[in-house]
Tab-separated table of C-alpha atoms in Angstrom:
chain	number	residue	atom	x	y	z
A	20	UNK	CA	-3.877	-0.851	-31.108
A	21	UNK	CA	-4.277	3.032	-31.589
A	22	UNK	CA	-2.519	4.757	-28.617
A	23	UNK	CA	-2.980	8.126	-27.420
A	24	UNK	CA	-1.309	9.711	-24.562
A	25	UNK	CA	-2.306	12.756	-22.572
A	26	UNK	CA	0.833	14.355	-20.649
A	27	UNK	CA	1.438	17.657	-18.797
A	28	UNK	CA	4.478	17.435	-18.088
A	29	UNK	CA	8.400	16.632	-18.801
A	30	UNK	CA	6.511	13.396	-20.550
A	31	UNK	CA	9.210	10.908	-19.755
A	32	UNK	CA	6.848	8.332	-19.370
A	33	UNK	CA	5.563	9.383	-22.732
A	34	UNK	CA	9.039	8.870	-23.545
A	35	UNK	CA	9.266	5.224	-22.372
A	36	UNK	CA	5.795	4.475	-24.332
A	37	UNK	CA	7.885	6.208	-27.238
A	38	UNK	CA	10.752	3.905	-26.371
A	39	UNK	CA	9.158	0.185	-25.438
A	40	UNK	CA	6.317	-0.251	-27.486
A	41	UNK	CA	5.854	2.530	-29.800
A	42	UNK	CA	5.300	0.738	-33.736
A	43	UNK	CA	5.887	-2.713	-31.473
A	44	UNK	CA	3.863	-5.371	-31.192
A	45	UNK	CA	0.645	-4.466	-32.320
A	46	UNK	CA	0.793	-0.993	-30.308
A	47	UNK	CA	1.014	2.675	-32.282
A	48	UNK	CA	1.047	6.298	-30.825
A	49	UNK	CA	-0.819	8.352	-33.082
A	50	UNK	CA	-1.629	11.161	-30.585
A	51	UNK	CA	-0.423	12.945	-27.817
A	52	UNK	CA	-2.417	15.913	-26.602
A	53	UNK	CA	-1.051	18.176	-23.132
A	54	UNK	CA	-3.138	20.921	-20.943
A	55	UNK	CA	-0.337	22.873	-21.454
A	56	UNK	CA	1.002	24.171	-24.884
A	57	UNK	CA	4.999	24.624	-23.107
A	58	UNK	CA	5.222	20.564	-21.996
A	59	UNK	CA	7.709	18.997	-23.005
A	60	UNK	CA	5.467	15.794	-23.831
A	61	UNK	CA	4.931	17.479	-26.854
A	62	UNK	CA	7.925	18.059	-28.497
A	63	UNK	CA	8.952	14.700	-27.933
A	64	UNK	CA	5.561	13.436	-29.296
A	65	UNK	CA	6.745	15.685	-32.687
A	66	UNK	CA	9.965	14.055	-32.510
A	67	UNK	CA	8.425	10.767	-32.321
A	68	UNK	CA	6.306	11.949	-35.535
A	69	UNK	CA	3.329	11.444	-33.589
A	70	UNK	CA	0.270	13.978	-33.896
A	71	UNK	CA	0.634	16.759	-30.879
A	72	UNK	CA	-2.034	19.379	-29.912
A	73	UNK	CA	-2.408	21.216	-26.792
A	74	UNK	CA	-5.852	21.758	-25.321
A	75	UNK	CA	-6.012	24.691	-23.187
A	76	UNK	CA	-8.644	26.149	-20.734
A	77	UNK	CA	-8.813	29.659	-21.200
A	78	UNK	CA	-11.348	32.747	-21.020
A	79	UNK	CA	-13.427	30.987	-24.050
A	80	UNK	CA	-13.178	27.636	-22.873
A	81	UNK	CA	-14.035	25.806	-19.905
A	82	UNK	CA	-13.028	21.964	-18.492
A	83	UNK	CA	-16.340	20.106	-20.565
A	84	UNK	CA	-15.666	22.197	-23.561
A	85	UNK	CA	-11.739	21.379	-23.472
A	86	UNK	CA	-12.388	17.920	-22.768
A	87	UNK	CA	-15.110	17.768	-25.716
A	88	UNK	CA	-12.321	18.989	-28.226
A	89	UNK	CA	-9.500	16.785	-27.092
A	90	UNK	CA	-11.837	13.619	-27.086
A	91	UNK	CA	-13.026	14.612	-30.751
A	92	UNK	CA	-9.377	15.146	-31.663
A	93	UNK	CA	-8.538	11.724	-30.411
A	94	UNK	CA	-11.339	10.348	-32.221
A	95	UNK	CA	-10.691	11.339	-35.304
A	96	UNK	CA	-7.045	9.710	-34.969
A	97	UNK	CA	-9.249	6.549	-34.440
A	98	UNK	CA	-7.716	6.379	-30.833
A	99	UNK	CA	-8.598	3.080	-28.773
A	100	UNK	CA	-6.523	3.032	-25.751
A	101	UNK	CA	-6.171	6.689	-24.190
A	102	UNK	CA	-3.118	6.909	-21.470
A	103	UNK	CA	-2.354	9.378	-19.069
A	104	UNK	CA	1.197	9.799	-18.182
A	105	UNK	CA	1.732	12.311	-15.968
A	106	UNK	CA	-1.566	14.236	-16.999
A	107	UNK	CA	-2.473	16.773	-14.297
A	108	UNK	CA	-6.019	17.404	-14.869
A	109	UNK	CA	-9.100	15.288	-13.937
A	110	UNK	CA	-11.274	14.067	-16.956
A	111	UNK	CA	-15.074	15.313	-17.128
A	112	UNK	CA	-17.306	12.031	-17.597
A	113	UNK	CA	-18.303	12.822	-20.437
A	114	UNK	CA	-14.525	12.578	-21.727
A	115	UNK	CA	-14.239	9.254	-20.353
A	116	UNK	CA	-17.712	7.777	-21.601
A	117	UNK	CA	-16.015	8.403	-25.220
A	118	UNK	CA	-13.614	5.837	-24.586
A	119	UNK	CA	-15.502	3.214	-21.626
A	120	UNK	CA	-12.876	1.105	-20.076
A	121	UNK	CA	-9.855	2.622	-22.492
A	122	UNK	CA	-8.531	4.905	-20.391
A	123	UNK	CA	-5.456	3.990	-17.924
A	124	UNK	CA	-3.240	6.063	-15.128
A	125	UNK	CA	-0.172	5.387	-13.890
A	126	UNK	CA	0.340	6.717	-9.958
A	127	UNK	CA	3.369	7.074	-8.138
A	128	UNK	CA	1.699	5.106	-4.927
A	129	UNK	CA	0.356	1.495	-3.965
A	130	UNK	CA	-3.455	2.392	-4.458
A	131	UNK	CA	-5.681	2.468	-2.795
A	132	UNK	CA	-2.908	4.377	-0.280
A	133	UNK	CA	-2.400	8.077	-1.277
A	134	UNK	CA	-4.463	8.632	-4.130
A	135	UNK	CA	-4.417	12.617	-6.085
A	136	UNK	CA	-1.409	14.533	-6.037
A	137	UNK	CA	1.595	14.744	-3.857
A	138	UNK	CA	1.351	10.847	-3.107
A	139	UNK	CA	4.800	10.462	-2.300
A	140	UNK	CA	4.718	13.517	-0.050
A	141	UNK	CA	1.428	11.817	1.602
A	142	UNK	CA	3.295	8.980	1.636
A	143	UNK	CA	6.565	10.112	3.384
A	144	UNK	CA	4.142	12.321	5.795
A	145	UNK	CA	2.827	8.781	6.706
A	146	UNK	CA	5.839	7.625	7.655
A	147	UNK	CA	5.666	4.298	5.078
A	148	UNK	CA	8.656	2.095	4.409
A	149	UNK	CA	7.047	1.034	1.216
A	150	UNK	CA	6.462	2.744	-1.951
A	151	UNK	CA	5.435	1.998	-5.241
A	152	UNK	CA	3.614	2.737	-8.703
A	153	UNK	CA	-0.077	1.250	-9.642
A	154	UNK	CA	-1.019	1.526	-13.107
A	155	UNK	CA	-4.876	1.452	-13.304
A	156	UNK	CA	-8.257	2.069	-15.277
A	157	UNK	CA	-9.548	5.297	-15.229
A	158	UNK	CA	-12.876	6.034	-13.745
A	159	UNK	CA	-15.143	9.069	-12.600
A	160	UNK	CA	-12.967	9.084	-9.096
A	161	UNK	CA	-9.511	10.120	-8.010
A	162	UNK	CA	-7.401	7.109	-8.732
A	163	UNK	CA	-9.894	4.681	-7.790
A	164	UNK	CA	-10.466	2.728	-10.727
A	165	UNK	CA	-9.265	-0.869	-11.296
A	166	UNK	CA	-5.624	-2.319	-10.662
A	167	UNK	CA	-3.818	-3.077	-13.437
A	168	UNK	CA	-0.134	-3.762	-12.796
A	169	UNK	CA	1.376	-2.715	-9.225
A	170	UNK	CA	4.704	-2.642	-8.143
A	171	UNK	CA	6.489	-2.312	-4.961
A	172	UNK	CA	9.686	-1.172	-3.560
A	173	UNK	CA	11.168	-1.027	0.137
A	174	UNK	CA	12.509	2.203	0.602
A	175	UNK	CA	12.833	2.284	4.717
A	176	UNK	CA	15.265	5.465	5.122
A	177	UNK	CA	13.593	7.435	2.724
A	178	UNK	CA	13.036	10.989	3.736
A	179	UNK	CA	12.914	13.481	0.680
A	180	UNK	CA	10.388	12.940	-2.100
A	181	UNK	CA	12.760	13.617	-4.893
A	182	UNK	CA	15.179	10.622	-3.546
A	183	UNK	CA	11.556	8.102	-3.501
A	184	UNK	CA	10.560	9.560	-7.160
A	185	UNK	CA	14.165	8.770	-8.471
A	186	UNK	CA	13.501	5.090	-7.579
A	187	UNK	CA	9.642	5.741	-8.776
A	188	UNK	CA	10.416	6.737	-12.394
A	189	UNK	CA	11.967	3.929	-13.467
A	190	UNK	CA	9.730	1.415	-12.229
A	191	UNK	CA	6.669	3.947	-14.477
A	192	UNK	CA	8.924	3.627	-17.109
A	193	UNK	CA	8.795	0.216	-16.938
A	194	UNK	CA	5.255	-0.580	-16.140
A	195	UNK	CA	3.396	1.919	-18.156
A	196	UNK	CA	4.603	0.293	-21.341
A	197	UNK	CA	3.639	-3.009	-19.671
A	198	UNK	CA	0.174	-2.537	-19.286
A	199	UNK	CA	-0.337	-1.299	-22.770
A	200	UNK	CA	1.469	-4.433	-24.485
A	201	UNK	CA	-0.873	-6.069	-22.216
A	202	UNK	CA	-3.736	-4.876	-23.101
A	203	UNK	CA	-2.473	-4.374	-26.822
A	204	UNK	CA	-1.964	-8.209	-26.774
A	205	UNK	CA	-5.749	-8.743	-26.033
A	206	UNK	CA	-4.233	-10.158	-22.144
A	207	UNK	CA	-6.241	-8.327	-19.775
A	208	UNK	CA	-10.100	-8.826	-18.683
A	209	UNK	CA	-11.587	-8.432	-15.600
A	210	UNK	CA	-12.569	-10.981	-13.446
A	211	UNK	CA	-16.731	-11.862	-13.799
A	212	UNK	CA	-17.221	-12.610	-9.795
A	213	UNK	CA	-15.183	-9.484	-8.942
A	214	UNK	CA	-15.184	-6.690	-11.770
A	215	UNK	CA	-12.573	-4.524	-9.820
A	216	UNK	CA	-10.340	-7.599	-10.147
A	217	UNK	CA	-8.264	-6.997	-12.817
A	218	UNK	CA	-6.610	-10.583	-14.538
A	219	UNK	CA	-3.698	-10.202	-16.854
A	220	UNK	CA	-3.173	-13.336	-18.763
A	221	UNK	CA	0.787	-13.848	-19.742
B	267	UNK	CA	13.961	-6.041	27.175
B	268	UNK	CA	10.983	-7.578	29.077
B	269	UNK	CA	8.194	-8.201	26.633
B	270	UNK	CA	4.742	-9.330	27.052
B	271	UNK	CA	2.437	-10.663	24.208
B	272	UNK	CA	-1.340	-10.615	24.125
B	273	UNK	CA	-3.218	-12.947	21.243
B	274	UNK	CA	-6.366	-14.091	20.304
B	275	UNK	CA	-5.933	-17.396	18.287
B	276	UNK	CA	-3.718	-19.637	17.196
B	277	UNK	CA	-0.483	-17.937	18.418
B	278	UNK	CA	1.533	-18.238	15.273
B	279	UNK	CA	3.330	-15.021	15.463
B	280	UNK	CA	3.705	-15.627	19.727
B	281	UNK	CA	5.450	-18.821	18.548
B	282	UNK	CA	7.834	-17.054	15.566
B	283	UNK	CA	8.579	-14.676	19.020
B	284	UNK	CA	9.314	-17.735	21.211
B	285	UNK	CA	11.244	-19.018	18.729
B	286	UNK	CA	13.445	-16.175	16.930
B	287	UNK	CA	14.197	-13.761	20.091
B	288	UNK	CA	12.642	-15.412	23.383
B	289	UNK	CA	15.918	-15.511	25.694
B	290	UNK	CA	17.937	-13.623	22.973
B	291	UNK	CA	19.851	-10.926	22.457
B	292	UNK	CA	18.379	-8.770	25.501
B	293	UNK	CA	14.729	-9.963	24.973
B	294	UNK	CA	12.916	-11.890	27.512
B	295	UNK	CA	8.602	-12.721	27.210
B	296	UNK	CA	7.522	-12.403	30.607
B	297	UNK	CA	3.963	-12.625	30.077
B	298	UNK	CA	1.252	-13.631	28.002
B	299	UNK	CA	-2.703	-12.493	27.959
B	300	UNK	CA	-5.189	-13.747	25.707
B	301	UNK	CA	-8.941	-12.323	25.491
B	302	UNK	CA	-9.567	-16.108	24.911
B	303	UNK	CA	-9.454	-19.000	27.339
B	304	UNK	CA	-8.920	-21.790	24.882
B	305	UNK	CA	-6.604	-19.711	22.706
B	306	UNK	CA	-3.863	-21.643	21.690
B	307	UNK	CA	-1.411	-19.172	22.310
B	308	UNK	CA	-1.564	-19.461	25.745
B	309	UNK	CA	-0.691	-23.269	25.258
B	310	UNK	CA	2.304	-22.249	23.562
B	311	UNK	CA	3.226	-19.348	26.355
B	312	UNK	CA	3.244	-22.192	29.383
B	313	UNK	CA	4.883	-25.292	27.160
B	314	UNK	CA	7.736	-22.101	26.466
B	315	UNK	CA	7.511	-21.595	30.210
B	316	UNK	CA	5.836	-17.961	30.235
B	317	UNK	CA	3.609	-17.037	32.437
B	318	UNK	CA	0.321	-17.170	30.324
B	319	UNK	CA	-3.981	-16.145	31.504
B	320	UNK	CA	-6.223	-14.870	30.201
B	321	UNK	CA	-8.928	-11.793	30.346
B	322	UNK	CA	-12.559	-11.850	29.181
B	323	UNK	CA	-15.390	-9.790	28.865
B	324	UNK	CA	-18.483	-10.840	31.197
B	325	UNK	CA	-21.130	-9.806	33.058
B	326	UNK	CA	-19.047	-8.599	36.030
B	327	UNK	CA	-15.967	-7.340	33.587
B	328	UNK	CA	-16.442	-4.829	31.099
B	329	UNK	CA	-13.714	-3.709	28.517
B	330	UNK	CA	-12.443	-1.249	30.728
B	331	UNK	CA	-12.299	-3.737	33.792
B	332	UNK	CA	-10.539	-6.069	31.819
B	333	UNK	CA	-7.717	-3.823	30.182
B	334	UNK	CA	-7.085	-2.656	33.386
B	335	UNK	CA	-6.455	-5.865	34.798
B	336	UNK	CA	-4.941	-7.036	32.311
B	337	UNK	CA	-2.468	-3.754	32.670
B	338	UNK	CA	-1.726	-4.409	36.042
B	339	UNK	CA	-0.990	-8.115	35.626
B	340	UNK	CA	1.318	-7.326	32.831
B	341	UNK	CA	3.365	-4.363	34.642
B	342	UNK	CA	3.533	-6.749	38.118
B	343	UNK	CA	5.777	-8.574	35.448
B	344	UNK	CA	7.365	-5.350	34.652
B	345	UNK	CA	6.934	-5.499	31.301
B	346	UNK	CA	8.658	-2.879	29.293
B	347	UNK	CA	7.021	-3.737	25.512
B	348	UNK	CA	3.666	-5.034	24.627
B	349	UNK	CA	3.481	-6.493	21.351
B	350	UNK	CA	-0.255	-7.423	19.499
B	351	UNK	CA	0.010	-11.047	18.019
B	352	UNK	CA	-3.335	-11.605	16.098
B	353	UNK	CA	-5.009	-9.783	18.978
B	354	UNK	CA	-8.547	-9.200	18.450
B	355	UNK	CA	-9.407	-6.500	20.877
B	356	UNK	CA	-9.561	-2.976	20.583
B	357	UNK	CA	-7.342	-1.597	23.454
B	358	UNK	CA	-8.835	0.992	25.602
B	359	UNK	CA	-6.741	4.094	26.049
B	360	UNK	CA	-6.296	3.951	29.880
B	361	UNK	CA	-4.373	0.478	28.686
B	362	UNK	CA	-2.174	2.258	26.187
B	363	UNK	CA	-1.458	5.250	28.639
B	364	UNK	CA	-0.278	2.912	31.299
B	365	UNK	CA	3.160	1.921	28.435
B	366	UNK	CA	3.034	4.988	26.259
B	367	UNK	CA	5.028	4.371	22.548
B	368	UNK	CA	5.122	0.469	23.971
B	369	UNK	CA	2.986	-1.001	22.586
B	370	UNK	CA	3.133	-2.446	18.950
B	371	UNK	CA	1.334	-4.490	16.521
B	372	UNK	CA	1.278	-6.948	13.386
B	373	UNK	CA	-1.016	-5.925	10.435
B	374	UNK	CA	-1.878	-8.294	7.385
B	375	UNK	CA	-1.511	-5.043	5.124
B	376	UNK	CA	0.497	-1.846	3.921
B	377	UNK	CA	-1.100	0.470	6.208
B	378	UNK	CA	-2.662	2.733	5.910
B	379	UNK	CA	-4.421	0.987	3.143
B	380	UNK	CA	-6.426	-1.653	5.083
B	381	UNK	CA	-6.481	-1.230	8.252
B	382	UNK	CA	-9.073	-3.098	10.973
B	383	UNK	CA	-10.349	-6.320	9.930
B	384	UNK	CA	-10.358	-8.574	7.107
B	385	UNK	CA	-7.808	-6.685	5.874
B	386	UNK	CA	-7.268	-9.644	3.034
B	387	UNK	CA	-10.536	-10.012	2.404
B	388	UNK	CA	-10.977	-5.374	1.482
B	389	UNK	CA	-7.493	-6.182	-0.214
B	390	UNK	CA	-8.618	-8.844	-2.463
B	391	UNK	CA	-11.689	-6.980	-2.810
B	392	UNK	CA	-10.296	-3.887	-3.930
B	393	UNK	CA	-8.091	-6.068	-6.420
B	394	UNK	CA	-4.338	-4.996	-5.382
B	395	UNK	CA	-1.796	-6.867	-6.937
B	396	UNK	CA	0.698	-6.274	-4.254
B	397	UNK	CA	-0.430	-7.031	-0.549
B	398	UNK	CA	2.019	-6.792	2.620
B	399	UNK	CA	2.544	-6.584	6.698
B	400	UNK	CA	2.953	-3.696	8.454
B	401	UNK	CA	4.210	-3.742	12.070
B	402	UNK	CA	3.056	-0.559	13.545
B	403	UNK	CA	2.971	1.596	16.737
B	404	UNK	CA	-0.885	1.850	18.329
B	405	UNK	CA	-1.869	4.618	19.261
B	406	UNK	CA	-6.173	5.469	19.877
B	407	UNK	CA	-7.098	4.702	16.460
B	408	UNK	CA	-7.574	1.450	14.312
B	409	UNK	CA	-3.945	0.953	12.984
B	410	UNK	CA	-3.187	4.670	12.917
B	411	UNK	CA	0.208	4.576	14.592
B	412	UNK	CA	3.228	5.411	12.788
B	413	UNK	CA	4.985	2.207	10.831
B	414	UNK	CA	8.230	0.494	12.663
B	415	UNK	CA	8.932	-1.977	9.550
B	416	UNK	CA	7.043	-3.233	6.274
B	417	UNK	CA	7.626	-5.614	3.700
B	418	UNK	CA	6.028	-6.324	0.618
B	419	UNK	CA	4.964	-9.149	-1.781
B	420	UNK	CA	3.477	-9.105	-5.026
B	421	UNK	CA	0.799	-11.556	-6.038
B	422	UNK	CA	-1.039	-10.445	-8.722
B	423	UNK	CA	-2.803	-13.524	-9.728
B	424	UNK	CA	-3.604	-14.325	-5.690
B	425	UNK	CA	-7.570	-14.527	-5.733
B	426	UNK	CA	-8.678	-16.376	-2.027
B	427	UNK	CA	-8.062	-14.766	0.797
B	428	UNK	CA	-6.144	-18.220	2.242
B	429	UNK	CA	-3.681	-17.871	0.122
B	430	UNK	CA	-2.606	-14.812	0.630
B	431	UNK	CA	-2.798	-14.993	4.189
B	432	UNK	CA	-0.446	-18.568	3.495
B	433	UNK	CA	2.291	-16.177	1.780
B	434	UNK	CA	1.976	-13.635	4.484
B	435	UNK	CA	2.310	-15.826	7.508
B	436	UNK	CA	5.935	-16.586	7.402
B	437	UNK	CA	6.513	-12.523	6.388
B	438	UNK	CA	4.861	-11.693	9.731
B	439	UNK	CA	6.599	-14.508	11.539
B	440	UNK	CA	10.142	-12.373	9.996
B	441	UNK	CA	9.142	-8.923	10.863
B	442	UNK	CA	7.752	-8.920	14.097
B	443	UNK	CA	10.730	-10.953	16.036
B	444	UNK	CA	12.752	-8.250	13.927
B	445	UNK	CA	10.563	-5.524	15.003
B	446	UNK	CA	10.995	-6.326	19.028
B	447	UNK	CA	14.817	-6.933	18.160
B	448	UNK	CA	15.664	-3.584	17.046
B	449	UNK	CA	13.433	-2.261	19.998
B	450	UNK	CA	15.237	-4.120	22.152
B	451	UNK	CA	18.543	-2.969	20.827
B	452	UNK	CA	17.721	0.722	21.114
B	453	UNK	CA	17.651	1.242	17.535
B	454	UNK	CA	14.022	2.652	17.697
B	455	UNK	CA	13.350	6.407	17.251
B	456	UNK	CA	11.201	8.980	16.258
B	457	UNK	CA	12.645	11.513	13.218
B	458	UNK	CA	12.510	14.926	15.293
B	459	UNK	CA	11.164	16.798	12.000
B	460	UNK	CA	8.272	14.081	11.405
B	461	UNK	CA	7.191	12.489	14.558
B	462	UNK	CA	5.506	9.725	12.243
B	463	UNK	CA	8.381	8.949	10.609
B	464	UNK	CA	10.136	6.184	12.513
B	465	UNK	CA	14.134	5.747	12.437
B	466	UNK	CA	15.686	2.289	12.384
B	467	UNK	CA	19.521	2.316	12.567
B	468	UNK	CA	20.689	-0.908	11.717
């Protein structure tokens, strides 16, 4: 399966797709494209030897343009499964009906709890003793698509977020690269008397 | 710590309470109040030697009738902490003024996702692969109040709402006992910088 990942960021969970299943099993990066040309996603995409292009919104160029150019970019690397890993910006539909039920998120909450950013700031304004990461199909909302793979951790004393996204990261790292072996393997359908049910055959 | 417990049905979680901190470690049940005649947990208040009635709705008793006669029964008994067991009612807030920050409840869910009723059933619905109890201050709202203690279970295959609730049971019948110890032991309090955030020492 032909793998591309969209990042903003420090891309570490770019890194862990890099790590875990990258020319494994049936799964192969061939793209990673960022909203910003300075993230680090993409040098370690180049390091990787996988193709890296940033698509920026600018003066000439607005969110369905950018989105138009990425998803042709993508195409043309013959992408079937796009992930975003720490990708910041929301996808016009129009992105998404390029690739219909091939794009997943991974969140740093329990979804349907604290969806969009700052989750584990909503979630430590909440007051919650439990935290966790939901990897999930992308739709036209704000991290309301279908459940994937969730995971959960107790974290009762937790106060700052940095000390709850420490314990986060490594359960992304872990599940990220999950869900596309997963659905590399051919493992995951959805569930004909409940579509937003999600089954994962292992 | 004089206790009281008001329940609706079978009186599962009344009977974990009888059973795990009844006549222990500073916490006594003095009362017990269903909305329900027939419920069963007022069987198991008298065979545990509680004091046990009940308070319904009627032609001559409307909600705010009941709650307050139901608050005055329960204070006669001087109860210091009133914990919901599978209680059904919405509690009115001249009921919840009368033991302001005593009053606590059991939730089949990691609020906030969840909250109200059926919260298995919107769970399930919603396709979560992790589901969880919550044992929460109430406040006014519809299991608003800030979160004492949760635990969490992953079940990512679980697709009837009985057996989820059959995995759930014996986590509420932990956490609830373990919620009116630590309340009992003083080790309850409120972080001064988030009044939502709940301290347990331990």
């Amino acid at each position: 399966m032909r793998v591309a990942v969209l990042a903003s960021g420090a891309g570490t969970n770019l890194q862990a797709l890099i790590d875990r299943v990258h020319g494994r099993e049936g799964v192969e990066l061939v793209a990673v494209a960022s909203d910003r040309p300075a993230a680090q996603a993409l040098e370690r995409a180049r390091a990787a030897g996988v193709a890296a292009e940033a698509f920026v919104l600018g003066a000439d160029q607005n969110r369905a343009g950018r989105d138009r150019a990425m998803a042709s970019w993508l195409a043309e690397r013959e992408t079937e499964l796009v992930v975003l890993a720490g990708y910041m910006q929301l996808l016009s539909p129009e992105f998404l009906s390029r690739f219909p039920g091939r794009v997943i998120n991974v969140h740093p909450a329990l979804l349907p709890a604290f969806p969009g950013i700052g989750a584990v700031e909503q979630a430590l304004e909440y007051g919650v003793k439990v935290f966790g990461v939901t990897v999930h199909f992308v739709d036209e909302g704000v991290d309301t698509g279908p459940v994937i793979l969730q995971r959960a951790i107790e974290l009762p004393d937790a106060r700052e977020p940095a000390e709850v996204l420490e314990r986060l990261h490594p359960i992304e790292h872990q599940l990220l690269p999950e869900a596309v072996r997963v659905i590399a393997a051919g493992a995951v359908r959805f569930d004909p008397s409940n579509p937003r049910h999600v089954i994962v055959d292992r």
